[in-house]
XYZ file of N, CA and C in Angstrom:
558
model
N 144.750 90.776 50.383
C 144.803 91.471 51.658
C 145.201 90.461 52.744
N 146.117 90.846 53.586
C 146.592 89.960 54.651
C 145.581 89.920 55.798
N 145.705 88.885 56.634
C 144.837 88.788 57.812
C 145.027 89.996 58.727
N 146.257 90.456 58.844
C 146.527 91.618 59.696
C 145.785 92.846 59.187
N 145.785 93.062 57.889
C 145.081 94.221 57.328
C 143.566 94.045 57.449
N 143.083 92.817 57.202
C 141.648 92.562 57.365
C 141.229 92.833 58.806
N 142.052 92.374 59.737
C 141.728 92.595 61.149
C 141.743 94.083 61.489
N 142.728 94.791 61.001
C 142.828 96.225 61.261
C 141.574 96.944 60.745
N 141.140 96.600 59.518
C 139.935 97.212 58.944
C 138.701 96.852 59.763
N 138.609 95.591 60.152
C 137.492 95.129 60.972
C 137.453 95.881 62.293
N 138.603 96.009 62.923
C 138.705 96.690 64.210
C 138.281 98.151 64.085
N 138.819 98.841 63.090
C 138.497 100.264 62.911
C 137.012 100.468 62.630
N 136.431 99.564 61.851
C 135.022 99.691 61.487
C 134.088 99.349 62.647
N 134.398 98.305 63.396
C 133.443 97.761 64.358
C 133.724 98.058 65.832
N 134.938 98.431 66.164
C 135.277 98.630 67.575
C 134.324 99.566 68.315
N 134.007 100.755 67.786
C 133.131 101.648 68.546
C 131.754 101.026 68.839
N 131.217 100.287 67.893
C 129.886 99.702 68.086
C 129.926 98.501 69.023
N 130.982 97.710 68.957
C 131.118 96.586 69.883
C 131.307 97.122 71.300
N 132.119 98.152 71.453
C 132.328 98.766 72.769
C 131.019 99.339 73.310
N 130.262 100.007 72.478
C 128.974 100.571 72.920
C 128.034 99.459 73.370
N 127.985 98.386 72.607
C 127.113 97.265 72.955
C 127.547 96.628 74.280
N 128.817 96.304 74.401
C 129.317 95.664 75.617
C 129.130 96.581 76.828
N 129.391 97.863 76.641
C 129.222 98.818 77.744
C 127.769 98.929 78.173
N 126.862 98.793 77.224
C 125.438 98.859 77.583
C 125.012 97.662 78.413
N 125.743 96.558 78.290
C 125.410 95.353 79.046
C 126.043 95.326 80.431
N 127.300 95.792 80.527
C 128.042 95.606 81.778
C 128.750 96.858 82.284
N 128.527 97.992 81.675
C 129.218 99.203 82.100
C 130.503 99.409 81.325
N 131.028 100.617 81.369
C 132.155 101.001 80.526
C 133.431 100.197 80.820
N 133.789 100.097 82.096
C 135.059 99.455 82.432
C 135.073 97.980 82.025
N 134.068 97.232 82.412
C 134.010 95.818 82.040
C 133.728 95.694 80.549
N 132.969 96.643 80.001
C 132.697 96.638 78.571
C 133.968 96.728 77.747
N 134.939 97.496 78.219
C 136.227 97.580 77.523
C 136.941 96.226 77.542
N 136.861 95.534 78.662
C 137.481 94.206 78.751
C 136.782 93.219 77.814
N 135.463 93.242 77.804
C 134.692 92.356 76.928
C 135.019 92.665 75.469
N 135.115 93.949 75.128
C 135.432 94.342 73.755
C 136.821 93.836 73.363
N 137.769 93.995 74.246
C 139.128 93.520 73.980
C 139.138 92.012 73.739
N 138.429 91.291 74.592
C 138.389 89.841 74.437
C 137.641 89.442 73.161
N 136.622 90.218 72.792
C 135.882 89.954 71.556
C 136.812 90.040 70.353
N 137.639 91.060 70.322
C 138.551 91.204 69.192
C 139.703 90.190 69.245
N 140.018 89.697 70.429
C 140.998 88.612 70.527
C 140.428 87.350 69.882
N 139.155 87.076 70.167
C 138.481 85.934 69.537
C 138.436 86.142 68.025
N 138.121 87.364 67.599
C 138.046 87.659 66.165
C 139.399 87.415 65.487
N 140.473 87.808 66.129
C 141.808 87.601 65.546
C 142.087 86.104 65.366
N 141.740 85.322 66.412
C 141.985 83.887 66.338
C 141.097 83.198 65.308
N 139.944 83.781 65.030
C 138.987 83.127 64.139
C 138.714 83.955 62.885
N 139.718 84.627 62.395
C 139.553 85.497 61.219
C 138.852 84.781 60.065
N 139.137 83.529 59.853
C 138.538 82.795 58.743
C 137.068 82.469 58.947
N 136.575 82.574 60.183
C 135.183 82.230 60.492
C 134.255 83.436 60.505
N 134.787 84.623 60.363
C 133.965 85.830 60.501
C 133.168 86.036 59.215
N 131.841 86.076 59.340
C 131.001 86.261 58.151
C 130.933 87.727 57.734
N 130.309 87.955 56.611
C 130.048 89.313 56.148
C 128.550 89.542 56.271
N 128.099 90.584 56.880
C 128.822 91.610 57.618
C 129.305 91.080 58.967
N 130.392 91.608 59.457
C 131.002 91.066 60.674
C 130.363 91.534 61.981
N 129.684 92.669 61.973
C 129.197 93.246 63.226
C 128.268 92.309 64.002
N 127.274 91.692 63.385
C 126.417 90.796 64.184
C 127.196 89.654 64.832
N 128.154 89.114 64.117
C 128.975 88.040 64.662
C 129.772 88.556 65.863
N 130.373 89.727 65.735
C 131.150 90.305 66.834
C 130.269 90.588 68.044
N 129.068 91.104 67.798
C 128.150 91.371 68.919
C 127.729 90.061 69.584
N 127.577 89.000 68.801
C 127.262 87.693 69.376
C 128.389 87.187 70.265
N 129.626 87.387 69.822
C 130.783 86.998 70.639
C 130.784 87.816 71.935
N 130.558 89.113 71.828
C 130.531 89.971 73.018
C 129.413 89.539 73.972
N 128.271 89.189 73.416
C 127.145 88.736 74.244
C 127.509 87.443 74.964
N 128.101 86.503 74.255
C 128.489 85.238 74.881
C 129.529 85.439 75.969
N 130.482 86.323 75.725
C 131.497 86.612 76.748
C 130.856 87.247 77.978
N 129.882 88.115 77.765
C 129.166 88.751 78.879
C 128.386 87.712 79.670
N 127.721 86.820 78.966
C 126.958 85.764 79.648
C 127.881 84.878 80.470
N 129.035 84.544 79.940
C 129.992 83.723 80.681
C 130.487 84.461 81.925
N 130.744 85.741 81.790
C 131.156 86.551 82.939
C 130.091 86.523 84.020
N 128.847 86.677 83.633
C 127.745 86.661 84.608
C 127.604 85.294 85.263
N 127.785 84.238 84.489
C 127.719 82.889 85.070
C 128.818 82.704 86.108
N 130.031 83.150 85.781
C 131.141 83.032 86.743
C 130.836 83.825 88.007
N 130.348 85.062 87.841
C 130.012 85.877 89.003
C 128.899 85.240 89.827
N 127.921 84.655 89.142
C 126.821 83.991 89.837
C 127.297 82.790 90.637
N 128.212 82.019 90.046
C 128.762 80.867 90.769
C 129.548 81.326 91.985
N 130.315 82.400 91.830
C 131.090 82.888 92.962
C 130.166 83.400 94.067
N 129.086 84.078 93.683
C 128.129 84.565 94.678
C 127.489 83.383 95.404
N 127.110 82.344 94.654
C 126.488 81.171 95.271
C 127.452 80.514 96.257
N 128.726 80.405 95.868
C 129.716 79.842 96.784
C 129.868 80.706 98.026
N 129.866 82.011 97.836
C 129.988 82.920 98.977
C 128.793 82.770 99.908
N 127.611 82.638 99.331
C 126.405 82.466 100.139
C 126.456 81.162 100.927
N 126.886 80.087 100.281
C 127.015 78.812 100.969
C 128.014 78.903 102.115
N 129.135 79.556 101.875
C 130.149 79.679 102.920
C 129.641 80.516 104.079
N 128.957 81.588 103.775
C 128.411 82.416 104.854
C 127.416 81.617 105.682
N 126.603 80.831 105.012
C 125.646 79.993 105.735
C 126.374 78.969 106.596
N 127.424 78.375 106.061
C 128.194 77.398 106.830
C 128.831 78.058 108.047
N 129.351 79.252 107.845
C 129.985 79.972 108.946
C 128.974 80.265 110.043
N 127.823 80.754 109.631
C 126.785 81.082 110.619
C 126.301 79.819 111.315
N 126.115 78.752 110.544
C 125.606 77.507 111.115
C 126.617 76.852 112.050
N 127.904 77.138 111.900
C 128.903 76.514 112.754
C 128.916 77.118 114.146
N 128.213 78.236 114.312
C 128.111 78.848 115.629
C 127.135 78.064 116.493
N 126.760 78.624 117.637
C 125.809 77.938 118.503
C 124.511 77.673 117.745
N 124.051 76.421 117.726
C 122.860 76.029 116.981
C 121.640 76.124 117.880
N 120.664 76.904 117.435
C 119.465 77.133 118.214
C 118.458 76.019 117.989
N 118.424 75.457 116.772
C 117.476 74.404 116.480
C 116.137 74.936 116.001
N 116.000 76.216 115.837
C 114.770 76.844 115.388
C 114.854 77.057 113.882
N 113.944 76.433 113.130
C 113.971 76.526 111.678
C 113.818 77.973 111.223
N 112.929 78.718 111.843
C 112.721 80.116 111.462
C 113.993 80.926 111.682
N 114.683 80.661 112.770
C 115.936 81.377 113.039
C 116.988 81.012 112.000
N 117.034 79.730 111.627
C 117.989 79.304 110.603
C 117.727 79.996 109.278
N 116.463 80.097 108.897
C 116.103 80.757 107.638
C 116.464 82.231 107.703
N 116.203 82.862 108.834
C 116.528 84.277 109.001
C 118.029 84.492 108.928
N 118.800 83.621 109.560
C 120.258 83.744 109.514
C 120.779 83.548 108.100
N 120.207 82.590 107.384
C 120.633 82.346 106.005
C 120.348 83.576 105.155
N 119.180 84.141 105.307
C 118.820 85.335 104.541
C 119.753 86.503 104.903
N 120.048 86.638 106.180
C 120.955 87.707 106.607
C 122.336 87.510 105.995
N 122.793 86.260 105.960
C 124.111 85.973 105.371
C 124.120 86.311 103.886
N 123.061 85.937 103.177
C 122.988 86.236 101.740
C 122.984 87.741 101.493
N 122.199 88.451 102.280
C 122.156 89.905 102.113
C 123.489 90.546 102.457
N 124.139 90.071 103.509
C 125.433 90.624 103.903
C 126.470 90.386 102.809
N 126.497 89.192 102.252
C 127.452 88.903 101.185
C 127.205 89.754 99.954
N 125.953 90.035 99.693
C 125.628 90.854 98.524
C 126.189 92.264 98.662
N 126.418 92.703 99.891
C 126.944 94.061 100.089
C 128.462 94.120 99.990
N 129.124 92.962 100.055
C 130.590 92.952 99.989
C 131.061 93.179 98.556
N 132.208 93.759 98.438
C 132.799 93.974 97.121
C 133.297 92.649 96.557
N 133.477 92.625 95.269
C 134.038 91.445 94.602
C 135.394 91.104 95.217
N 136.194 92.105 95.493
C 137.530 91.876 96.061
C 137.440 91.202 97.425
N 136.513 91.656 98.276
C 136.364 91.039 99.594
C 135.908 89.590 99.470
N 134.935 89.332 98.590
C 134.472 87.956 98.408
C 135.608 87.072 97.896
N 136.431 87.608 97.001
C 137.537 86.824 96.455
C 138.552 86.467 97.541
N 138.899 87.430 98.372
C 139.857 87.182 99.457
C 139.311 86.110 100.396
N 138.048 86.241 100.776
C 137.448 85.276 101.693
C 137.348 83.883 101.067
N 136.994 83.809 99.797
C 136.835 82.500 99.164
C 138.165 81.802 98.945
N 139.204 82.551 98.657
C 140.511 81.911 98.476
C 140.911 81.139 99.733
N 140.597 81.699 100.874
C 140.967 81.068 102.140
C 139.936 80.030 102.555
N 138.662 80.419 102.555
C 137.626 79.557 103.124
C 137.257 78.383 102.227
N 137.133 78.572 100.937
C 136.684 77.480 100.069
C 137.811 76.766 99.372
N 138.787 77.525 98.976
C 139.862 76.913 98.217
C 140.981 76.419 99.117
N 140.900 76.735 100.411
C 141.840 76.212 101.380
C 143.259 76.727 101.240
N 143.425 77.892 100.643
C 144.774 78.434 100.476
C 145.219 79.142 101.746
N 146.488 79.072 102.007
C 147.071 79.837 103.091
C 147.392 81.231 102.588
N 147.768 82.129 103.483
C 148.042 83.505 103.073
C 149.103 83.627 101.979
N 150.144 82.839 102.063
C 151.222 82.918 101.071
C 150.710 82.519 99.688
N 149.952 81.414 99.636
C 149.424 80.955 98.347
C 148.390 81.926 97.791
N 147.491 82.391 98.646
C 146.460 83.322 98.196
C 147.083 84.635 97.722
N 148.124 85.082 98.401
C 148.818 86.305 97.985
C 149.412 86.126 96.594
N 149.928 84.945 96.333
C 150.490 84.655 95.007
C 149.397 84.742 93.941
N 148.199 84.227 94.247
C 147.082 84.290 93.304
C 146.734 85.744 92.985
N 146.747 86.586 94.005
C 146.373 87.990 93.830
C 147.552 88.891 93.460
N 148.710 88.308 93.307
C 149.921 89.066 92.953
C 150.204 90.186 93.943
N 150.171 89.826 95.215
C 150.507 90.805 96.251
C 151.362 90.102 97.306
N 151.878 90.861 98.245
C 152.690 90.264 99.304
C 151.783 89.543 100.306
N 152.382 88.639 101.076
C 151.633 87.927 102.105
C 151.083 88.906 103.134
N 151.868 89.904 103.486
C 151.405 90.907 104.458
C 150.203 91.675 103.914
N 150.266 92.061 102.658
C 149.153 92.787 102.050
C 147.911 91.910 102.038
N 148.078 90.631 101.662
C 146.934 89.725 101.649
C 146.342 89.591 103.046
N 147.189 89.447 104.053
C 146.699 89.293 105.423
C 145.889 90.504 105.865
N 146.336 91.676 105.480
C 145.586 92.896 105.805
C 144.239 92.895 105.087
N 144.255 92.529 103.806
C 142.997 92.479 103.039
C 142.029 91.471 103.651
N 142.550 90.316 104.057
C 141.709 89.293 104.668
C 141.117 89.792 105.978
N 141.940 90.409 106.793
C 141.461 90.950 108.066
C 140.340 91.963 107.820
N 140.555 92.861 106.884
C 139.551 93.886 106.587
C 138.284 93.270 106.012
N 138.430 92.273 105.149
C 137.259 91.607 104.565
C 136.452 90.903 105.656
N 137.125 90.290 106.599
C 136.423 89.649 107.717
C 135.633 90.672 108.524
N 136.267 91.801 108.813
C 135.576 92.827 109.601
C 134.365 93.372 108.829
N 134.538 93.573 107.507
C 133.406 94.068 106.709
C 132.278 93.044 106.674
N 132.615 91.764 106.610
C 131.590 90.727 106.638
C 130.867 90.741 107.980
N 131.602 90.869 109.055
C 130.978 90.943 110.382
C 130.021 92.121 110.464
N 130.486 93.296 110.026
C 129.639 94.493 110.078
C 128.416 94.346 109.171
N 128.620 93.752 108.019
C 127.502 93.572 107.085
C 126.456 92.637 107.675
N 126.894 91.566 108.310
C 125.945 90.644 108.934
C 125.221 91.330 110.078
N 125.941 92.090 110.890
C 125.295 92.840 111.974
C 124.281 93.843 111.432
N 124.650 94.558 110.370
C 123.750 95.570 109.790
C 122.502 94.923 109.220
N 122.669 93.802 108.577
C 121.511 93.106 108.006
C 120.628 92.575 109.124
N 121.231 92.041 110.164
C 120.453 91.515 111.286
C 119.609 92.612 111.917
N 120.173 93.781 112.073
C 119.433 94.912 112.640
C 118.321 95.343 111.677
N 118.631 95.384 110.386
C 117.659 95.835 109.389
C 116.458 94.899 109.285
N 116.664 93.591 109.466
C 115.554 92.644 109.362
C 114.910 92.354 110.716
N 115.310 93.115 111.721
C 114.677 92.973 113.020
C 115.279 91.889 113.889
N 116.465 91.457 113.543
C 117.154 90.442 114.338
C 117.834 91.093 115.513
N 118.653 90.355 116.184
C 119.361 90.912 117.332
C 120.299 92.026 116.901
N 120.361 93.056 117.691
C 121.229 94.194 117.379
C 122.660 93.813 117.667
N 123.291 93.228 116.688
C 124.691 92.826 116.839
C 124.804 91.403 117.319
N 125.624 90.658 116.682
C 125.873 89.287 117.088
C 126.983 89.285 118.117
N 126.924 88.312 119.001
C 127.999 88.226 119.970
C 129.291 87.870 119.251
N 130.391 88.172 119.857
C 131.696 87.906 119.264
C 131.836 86.417 118.917
N 131.281 85.550 119.773
C 131.402 84.110 119.549
C 130.545 83.615 118.396
N 129.445 84.305 118.085
C 128.560 83.820 117.028
C 128.827 84.479 115.686
N 129.779 85.394 115.629
C 130.113 86.036 114.356
C 130.822 85.056 113.445
N 130.688 85.257 112.142
C 131.375 84.372 111.194
C 132.886 84.492 111.342
N 133.530 83.364 111.178
C 134.990 83.364 111.237
C 135.522 82.678 109.989
N 136.537 83.238 109.419
C 137.219 82.616 108.288
C 138.616 82.276 108.778
N 138.880 80.994 108.858
C 140.170 80.582 109.387
C 141.225 80.593 108.296
N 142.423 80.903 108.697
C 143.557 80.934 107.773
C 144.479 79.793 108.126
N 144.697 78.941 107.140
C 145.628 77.834 107.330
C 147.016 78.282 106.929
N 147.981 77.969 107.727
C 149.364 78.284 107.386
C 149.902 77.145 106.536
N 150.403 77.469 105.358
C 150.960 76.453 104.444
C 152.407 76.737 104.201
């Protein structure tokens, strides 16, 4: 039996169960991606797959899911750090309690942003890309990226204001104290 036929049999036998497992961990849409990547690993490592193959495949899917979560966690941590830096770059009050409250507000505000908004903001703020370069990363036009960045900034501002109001902070930050994400022209 050829590797192609072995893989085809493996796929037909195990795909539904690997998809169910991955979907139970991360939801259907991401579960489909994890399942696809699991079978890509299986194809590359056909000689390493034990009998029965299902536990091995589920282990691969689990590891891929864990790696995805680690990447998302790192991105969230970077976003939180950037939000804190943005807030701290405004007028400094010198009050430790106020600093802690602002940091918490920034973390909560970032948690409400979509993955896409965090990605747009991080490409510019942390990775130092200009609109043209960041647009290339996202496979969109510079104009489209600029619009996305503008909208992400406004959503971050609104999220910080909403969190500040919810935790009993000032009802709305002044325009000067709102977070700003600068765009470098490259």
